[in-house]
């Protein structure tokens, strides 16, 4: 719906959750009523001179603070008129030509308004009198975000230099009641602007232009000081963005607004272990599919035979049929996809490419039968519980009999595809699933969770396998459990049922179920020098987890056929080279 | 009764003026202008005297005798001529105005849509209002300009570019949304202003930013093992040259192979 005020700069919901405030480009603040089925416009507040960039409600819902350019206004919600207009200095105790942009405001329950602006100041205002109480100059560049904790005794701000500051309300002397806001901790974990911060009860979360999400637990709030209390820096997504067509050696890359289809190069040369062979045929960029409009692509997939591409955005579902003639490729869109396929969370093709499985964001699972250029809706599995489960992963068995689907709360549900009926459910685990895979002949479902646990469940027997029980009893190696990134893909060797292939962002691992399991004392990451040792020593120290850290950061790894493995790396430098410019910082010695 | 003053210096011209139209009026004005323009060294009677004197200087004859009848005839002629010119002027002006009006009507007609489409618009909009006011409608593409402006607006208009055919809205059965272009201009202007604002405030002049190249180079300089500054290459530079070199290399290799083959074979 159109708010008719131009581009919207800020939005905030009232503490009660029934009203919504919007700050627009033309300087108007609009109030909307939120009902169960729609959002309705209620009224406009007094129109201001320049665009409203930040808004904040008082916890009681009676006043709001609106930050604009060079001033902050305090409005009374009942009347809609501005009670105070607080002019902000353009520079800390100085004059400047550049206007001061108020990037964030927060209204505390005692009437204090905290504002952060583009001059690098954090200022405390008294909303009852409309005056400045205290001003802190913390940076030479903009301070772009602010977040307050629930108890209102600490808040965090993020600056354009990449620094995150923590402010706390501490008493002036150790036994006095008077408190004041003090800047306690600076954190420099980002290189570019920090555009958003959040304050959870135990951690400070910041994210910005340099694509990292940093979670910094606050030591005084953390109960148990273990590995969980360390800094977490999340760089790569925890989902699979690349699909592979094994038969035709094609890779489909999913970007935010377009898809790219590449054919892998090939080589006829041979060499020994560790050589890099020259390509006889280069990788080929076959296709680029762009979406018009502002929506992101949620998920995409290519069928194993390479003839179908499916992708989903929030409002549309696209299915394409590809045909290959000698060297060229032609694309044809399948029209009139049904509406219930929109905003699908996961798309998967069956191994023989005749069926399409779509997990929708309402919790239901749709099965579509594909044939020459057209489709037929076969069946829909409705969600069993009342709650709508958001995240969903799918896995299908290579023989086409079983389909596994995971949600957030309940365990992994397994459906039988021959009778189109639910088969069983894996017992629930309190950590979410990050990867699913079904082995070819044994139909064992391998589940990887976010706390680095790996389970193996036998679908025909409806119970955990022996190997899974053994490793649960012994427990994983402590280094395995301390890995930062989750496992995002599981694949299998067609001829070796004892091998499970998994990878996360910094390693890939082949689990050999026939070898003994490592205990905490053995070396988890086998050093390279071991290959030169004698056979006896190797056999003694060999264990089930064969880990290689050769390719990192790894986005995708898959077994193409029995002798070929494809791995896709995404170097961080490439990403940094495409980022917007950071603030200039003078470093000693440069 | 008007007593015409003798105009000795202008008598030969008067005969010509009888044939020419519009001149006598201007001549009178000019005459008056002449008389008024002369340095006023005396009363108004003086110029008359001067004239007469001038007359006397050129001709020693007595001034002409003008009968009343001829003077009256002349006066009537003058009036008629003036009336004629006024009427003709009016007619010309009228014609000009008429032509202008027609031109305006023509232009207005051209600006409006063809009648058939307008009819359809009015009738279908009425029926649509009766049916379902809140339904989202597709776009009706009857003009290229409108289509271009509405690309960002309609939710349903996103579609993949490669290889798909554009849906031809030739049929009149489709529903549509008619928008004023003025609204779209205002919206576009506001969006442009907002984009320019955010770009200027974060990355514009006055912000202390350094390039990514410099940022990466600084990182190299601060490593424990110092490395050279980062340099961004332009892979598309000299593409034609590189292609030519590749082709030449292939041809040269082929020639070499052939030559060595011949040597080996023979």
Short mmCIF file of N, CA and C in Angstrom, two decimals, chain A residues 2 5-7 9 25 51 53 69 98 101 103 142 144 191-193 195 259 288-292 295 311 316 318 320 331 333 576-577 579-584 587-588 590, chain B residues 151-152 155-164 166 187 190-191 193-195 197-198 200-212 214-216 218 221-222 227 232:
data_model
loop_
_atom_site.label_atom_id
_atom_site.label_comp_id
_atom_site.label_asym_id
_atom_site.label_seq_id
_atom_site.Cartn_x
_atom_site.Cartn_y
_atom_site.Cartn_z
N UNK A 2 0.38 2.28 -0.58
CA UNK A 2 1.17 3.49 -0.74
C UNK A 2 0.88 4.44 0.40
N UNK A 5 3.76 9.52 0.95
CA UNK A 5 4.65 10.52 1.52
C UNK A 5 6.02 10.48 0.88
N UNK A 6 6.15 9.71 -0.18
CA UNK A 6 7.46 9.53 -0.77
C UNK A 6 8.15 8.34 -0.15
N UNK A 7 9.43 8.19 -0.40
CA UNK A 7 10.16 7.06 0.18
C UNK A 7 10.09 7.07 1.70
N UNK A 9 11.58 6.38 5.31
CA UNK A 9 12.90 6.29 5.91
C UNK A 9 12.91 5.51 7.21
N UNK A 25 9.72 10.80 3.40
CA UNK A 25 10.66 11.70 2.74
C UNK A 25 10.20 13.14 2.80
N UNK A 51 13.18 15.50 5.91
CA UNK A 51 12.80 14.09 5.99
C UNK A 51 13.03 13.51 7.38
N UNK A 53 14.20 10.73 9.58
CA UNK A 53 15.10 9.60 9.37
C UNK A 53 15.03 8.56 10.46
N UNK A 69 16.95 16.15 9.97
CA UNK A 69 18.25 16.73 9.62
C UNK A 69 18.41 18.02 10.41
N UNK A 98 28.48 20.97 6.69
CA UNK A 98 27.68 19.78 6.40
C UNK A 98 26.56 19.68 7.42
N UNK A 101 22.97 14.89 10.35
CA UNK A 101 21.87 13.96 10.10
C UNK A 101 21.71 13.07 11.33
N UNK A 103 20.90 9.92 12.72
CA UNK A 103 20.68 8.58 12.20
C UNK A 103 19.83 7.72 13.13
N UNK A 142 30.34 9.21 11.06
CA UNK A 142 28.94 9.09 11.51
C UNK A 142 28.78 7.98 12.53
N UNK A 144 25.92 5.45 13.28
CA UNK A 144 24.79 5.16 12.44
C UNK A 144 23.69 4.33 13.06
N UNK A 191 35.33 -3.63 9.53
CA UNK A 191 36.21 -2.73 8.78
C UNK A 191 35.44 -1.62 8.08
N UNK A 192 34.14 -1.87 7.85
CA UNK A 192 33.34 -0.86 7.16
C UNK A 192 32.24 -0.37 8.10
N UNK A 193 31.29 0.37 7.55
CA UNK A 193 30.23 0.98 8.38
C UNK A 193 29.46 -0.09 9.12
N UNK A 195 25.94 -0.64 10.24
CA UNK A 195 24.65 0.02 9.97
C UNK A 195 23.53 -0.46 10.90
N UNK A 259 20.23 -15.49 -11.40
CA UNK A 259 20.78 -16.84 -11.35
C UNK A 259 21.79 -16.97 -12.47
N UNK A 288 22.17 -16.44 -17.83
CA UNK A 288 21.98 -15.56 -16.68
C UNK A 288 20.52 -15.14 -16.67
N UNK A 289 19.82 -15.48 -15.61
CA UNK A 289 18.40 -15.16 -15.51
C UNK A 289 18.23 -14.07 -14.47
N UNK A 290 17.67 -12.93 -14.88
CA UNK A 290 17.51 -11.83 -13.93
C UNK A 290 16.04 -11.70 -13.55
N UNK A 291 15.79 -11.29 -12.31
CA UNK A 291 14.41 -10.97 -11.95
C UNK A 291 14.24 -9.47 -12.01
N UNK A 292 13.08 -9.05 -12.50
CA UNK A 292 12.77 -7.63 -12.46
C UNK A 292 12.09 -7.35 -11.13
N UNK A 295 12.35 -7.81 -5.50
CA UNK A 295 12.35 -8.97 -4.60
C UNK A 295 13.59 -9.82 -4.78
N UNK A 311 12.91 -21.59 -9.52
CA UNK A 311 13.32 -20.65 -8.49
C UNK A 311 12.10 -19.92 -7.97
N UNK A 316 6.43 -14.81 -6.72
CA UNK A 316 6.33 -15.59 -7.95
C UNK A 316 7.11 -16.88 -7.80
N UNK A 318 9.03 -19.58 -10.53
CA UNK A 318 9.43 -19.73 -11.92
C UNK A 318 9.90 -21.14 -12.18
N UNK A 320 11.52 -23.35 -15.45
CA UNK A 320 12.02 -23.24 -16.81
C UNK A 320 12.42 -24.60 -17.32
N UNK A 331 15.89 -21.92 -23.65
CA UNK A 331 15.15 -21.83 -22.40
C UNK A 331 13.68 -21.59 -22.70
N UNK A 333 9.93 -20.94 -20.61
CA UNK A 333 9.31 -20.80 -19.31
C UNK A 333 8.01 -21.58 -19.28
N UNK A 576 35.52 -8.33 -0.60
CA UNK A 576 35.94 -7.03 -0.07
C UNK A 576 36.20 -6.06 -1.22
N UNK A 577 36.71 -6.58 -2.33
CA UNK A 577 37.03 -5.70 -3.45
C UNK A 577 35.79 -5.05 -4.05
N UNK A 579 33.13 -4.03 -2.17
CA UNK A 579 32.35 -3.30 -1.17
C UNK A 579 32.46 -1.80 -1.38
N UNK A 580 31.54 -1.03 -0.81
CA UNK A 580 31.66 0.43 -0.88
C UNK A 580 32.86 0.90 -0.06
N UNK A 581 33.35 2.10 -0.31
CA UNK A 581 34.57 2.56 0.36
C UNK A 581 34.40 2.75 1.85
N UNK A 582 35.41 2.40 2.65
CA UNK A 582 35.34 2.60 4.09
C UNK A 582 35.87 3.97 4.47
N UNK A 583 35.74 4.31 5.74
CA UNK A 583 36.23 5.59 6.25
C UNK A 583 37.75 5.53 6.29
N UNK A 584 38.35 6.66 5.98
CA UNK A 584 39.82 6.73 5.98
C UNK A 584 40.31 6.69 7.42
N UNK A 587 46.82 4.98 10.01
CA UNK A 587 47.47 3.93 10.78
C UNK A 587 48.94 4.29 10.95
N UNK A 588 49.46 4.00 12.11
CA UNK A 588 50.86 4.31 12.39
C UNK A 588 51.75 3.50 11.47
N UNK A 590 52.23 3.95 8.15
CA UNK A 590 51.84 3.86 6.73
C UNK A 590 51.82 5.24 6.11
N UNK B 151 6.99 0.56 -15.00
CA UNK B 151 7.72 -0.68 -14.78
C UNK B 151 7.99 -0.94 -13.33
N UNK B 152 8.38 0.10 -12.62
CA UNK B 152 8.72 -0.14 -11.23
C UNK B 152 7.50 -0.22 -10.34
N UNK B 155 3.31 -4.66 -9.17
CA UNK B 155 3.92 -5.82 -8.55
C UNK B 155 3.97 -6.98 -9.51
N UNK B 156 3.01 -7.08 -10.32
CA UNK B 156 2.96 -8.27 -11.17
C UNK B 156 3.80 -8.18 -12.42
N UNK B 157 4.50 -7.11 -12.58
CA UNK B 157 5.18 -6.94 -13.87
C UNK B 157 6.61 -7.44 -13.85
N UNK B 158 7.04 -8.15 -12.80
CA UNK B 158 8.42 -8.64 -12.88
C UNK B 158 8.41 -9.98 -13.61
N UNK B 159 9.34 -10.14 -14.50
CA UNK B 159 9.41 -11.40 -15.24
C UNK B 159 10.85 -11.59 -15.67
N UNK B 160 11.23 -12.79 -15.99
CA UNK B 160 12.60 -13.07 -16.35
C UNK B 160 12.85 -12.51 -17.74
N UNK B 161 14.10 -12.07 -17.95
CA UNK B 161 14.39 -11.41 -19.22
C UNK B 161 14.73 -12.41 -20.31
N UNK B 162 15.64 -13.36 -20.00
CA UNK B 162 16.22 -14.15 -21.09
C UNK B 162 15.21 -15.09 -21.70
N UNK B 163 15.07 -15.02 -22.98
CA UNK B 163 14.36 -16.07 -23.71
C UNK B 163 12.87 -16.08 -23.59
N UNK B 164 12.24 -15.23 -22.78
CA UNK B 164 10.78 -15.33 -22.67
C UNK B 164 10.13 -14.30 -23.58
N UNK B 166 7.40 -11.43 -24.41
CA UNK B 166 6.61 -10.45 -23.67
C UNK B 166 5.15 -10.72 -23.94
N UNK B 187 6.58 10.90 -7.97
CA UNK B 187 7.16 9.76 -7.26
C UNK B 187 8.61 9.55 -7.66
N UNK B 190 10.84 12.19 -6.13
CA UNK B 190 11.12 11.97 -4.70
C UNK B 190 12.11 10.85 -4.50
N UNK B 191 11.95 9.81 -5.31
CA UNK B 191 12.89 8.68 -5.18
C UNK B 191 14.30 9.11 -5.53
N UNK B 193 15.51 12.11 -5.28
CA UNK B 193 16.00 12.97 -4.21
C UNK B 193 16.48 12.14 -3.03
N UNK B 194 15.71 11.11 -2.69
CA UNK B 194 16.09 10.27 -1.55
C UNK B 194 17.39 9.54 -1.83
N UNK B 195 17.51 8.99 -3.04
CA UNK B 195 18.74 8.26 -3.38
C UNK B 195 19.94 9.19 -3.36
N UNK B 197 20.26 11.91 -1.67
CA UNK B 197 20.55 12.30 -0.30
C UNK B 197 21.40 11.25 0.40
N UNK B 198 20.99 10.00 0.30
CA UNK B 198 21.71 8.98 1.06
C UNK B 198 23.11 8.79 0.47
N UNK B 200 24.94 11.10 -1.04
CA UNK B 200 25.76 12.25 -0.67
C UNK B 200 26.14 12.24 0.80
N UNK B 201 25.19 11.86 1.64
CA UNK B 201 25.50 11.95 3.06
C UNK B 201 26.49 10.89 3.48
N UNK B 202 26.47 9.72 2.82
CA UNK B 202 27.40 8.68 3.23
C UNK B 202 28.68 8.67 2.42
N UNK B 203 28.57 8.88 1.12
CA UNK B 203 29.76 8.75 0.27
C UNK B 203 30.06 10.00 -0.53
N UNK B 204 29.37 11.08 -0.25
CA UNK B 204 29.55 12.27 -1.06
C UNK B 204 30.76 13.08 -0.62
N UNK B 205 30.90 14.27 -1.14
CA UNK B 205 32.02 15.13 -0.76
C UNK B 205 31.90 15.53 0.71
N UNK B 206 33.02 15.60 1.37
CA UNK B 206 32.99 15.95 2.78
C UNK B 206 33.09 14.75 3.68
N UNK B 207 32.72 13.59 3.19
CA UNK B 207 32.90 12.38 3.99
C UNK B 207 34.33 11.91 3.78
N UNK B 208 34.89 11.38 4.84
CA UNK B 208 36.30 11.04 4.83
C UNK B 208 36.48 9.60 4.39
N UNK B 209 36.29 9.30 3.11
CA UNK B 209 36.34 7.91 2.68
C UNK B 209 37.59 7.64 1.88
N UNK B 210 38.06 6.40 1.93
CA UNK B 210 39.19 6.05 1.08
C UNK B 210 38.76 4.90 0.17
N UNK B 211 39.46 4.75 -0.92
CA UNK B 211 39.06 3.75 -1.91
C UNK B 211 39.37 2.35 -1.41
N UNK B 212 38.72 1.38 -2.01
CA UNK B 212 38.93 -0.02 -1.62
C UNK B 212 40.36 -0.44 -1.93
N UNK B 214 43.03 1.40 -1.76
CA UNK B 214 43.90 1.88 -0.69
C UNK B 214 43.70 1.07 0.58
N UNK B 215 42.45 0.70 0.82
CA UNK B 215 42.15 -0.07 2.01
C UNK B 215 42.88 -1.41 1.98
N UNK B 216 42.82 -2.10 0.85
CA UNK B 216 43.51 -3.39 0.75
C UNK B 216 45.02 -3.20 0.81
N UNK B 218 46.66 -0.92 2.43
CA UNK B 218 47.04 -0.67 3.83
C UNK B 218 47.14 -1.98 4.58
N UNK B 221 50.27 -3.65 3.86
CA UNK B 221 51.44 -2.99 4.46
C UNK B 221 51.60 -3.36 5.92
N UNK B 222 50.45 -3.69 6.57
CA UNK B 222 50.52 -3.95 7.99
C UNK B 222 50.70 -5.42 8.31
N UNK B 227 53.64 -6.93 2.11
CA UNK B 227 53.45 -7.22 0.68
C UNK B 227 53.24 -5.94 -0.07
N UNK B 232 44.18 -3.14 -8.90
CA UNK B 232 43.04 -3.72 -9.59
C UNK B 232 43.32 -3.75 -11.08
#
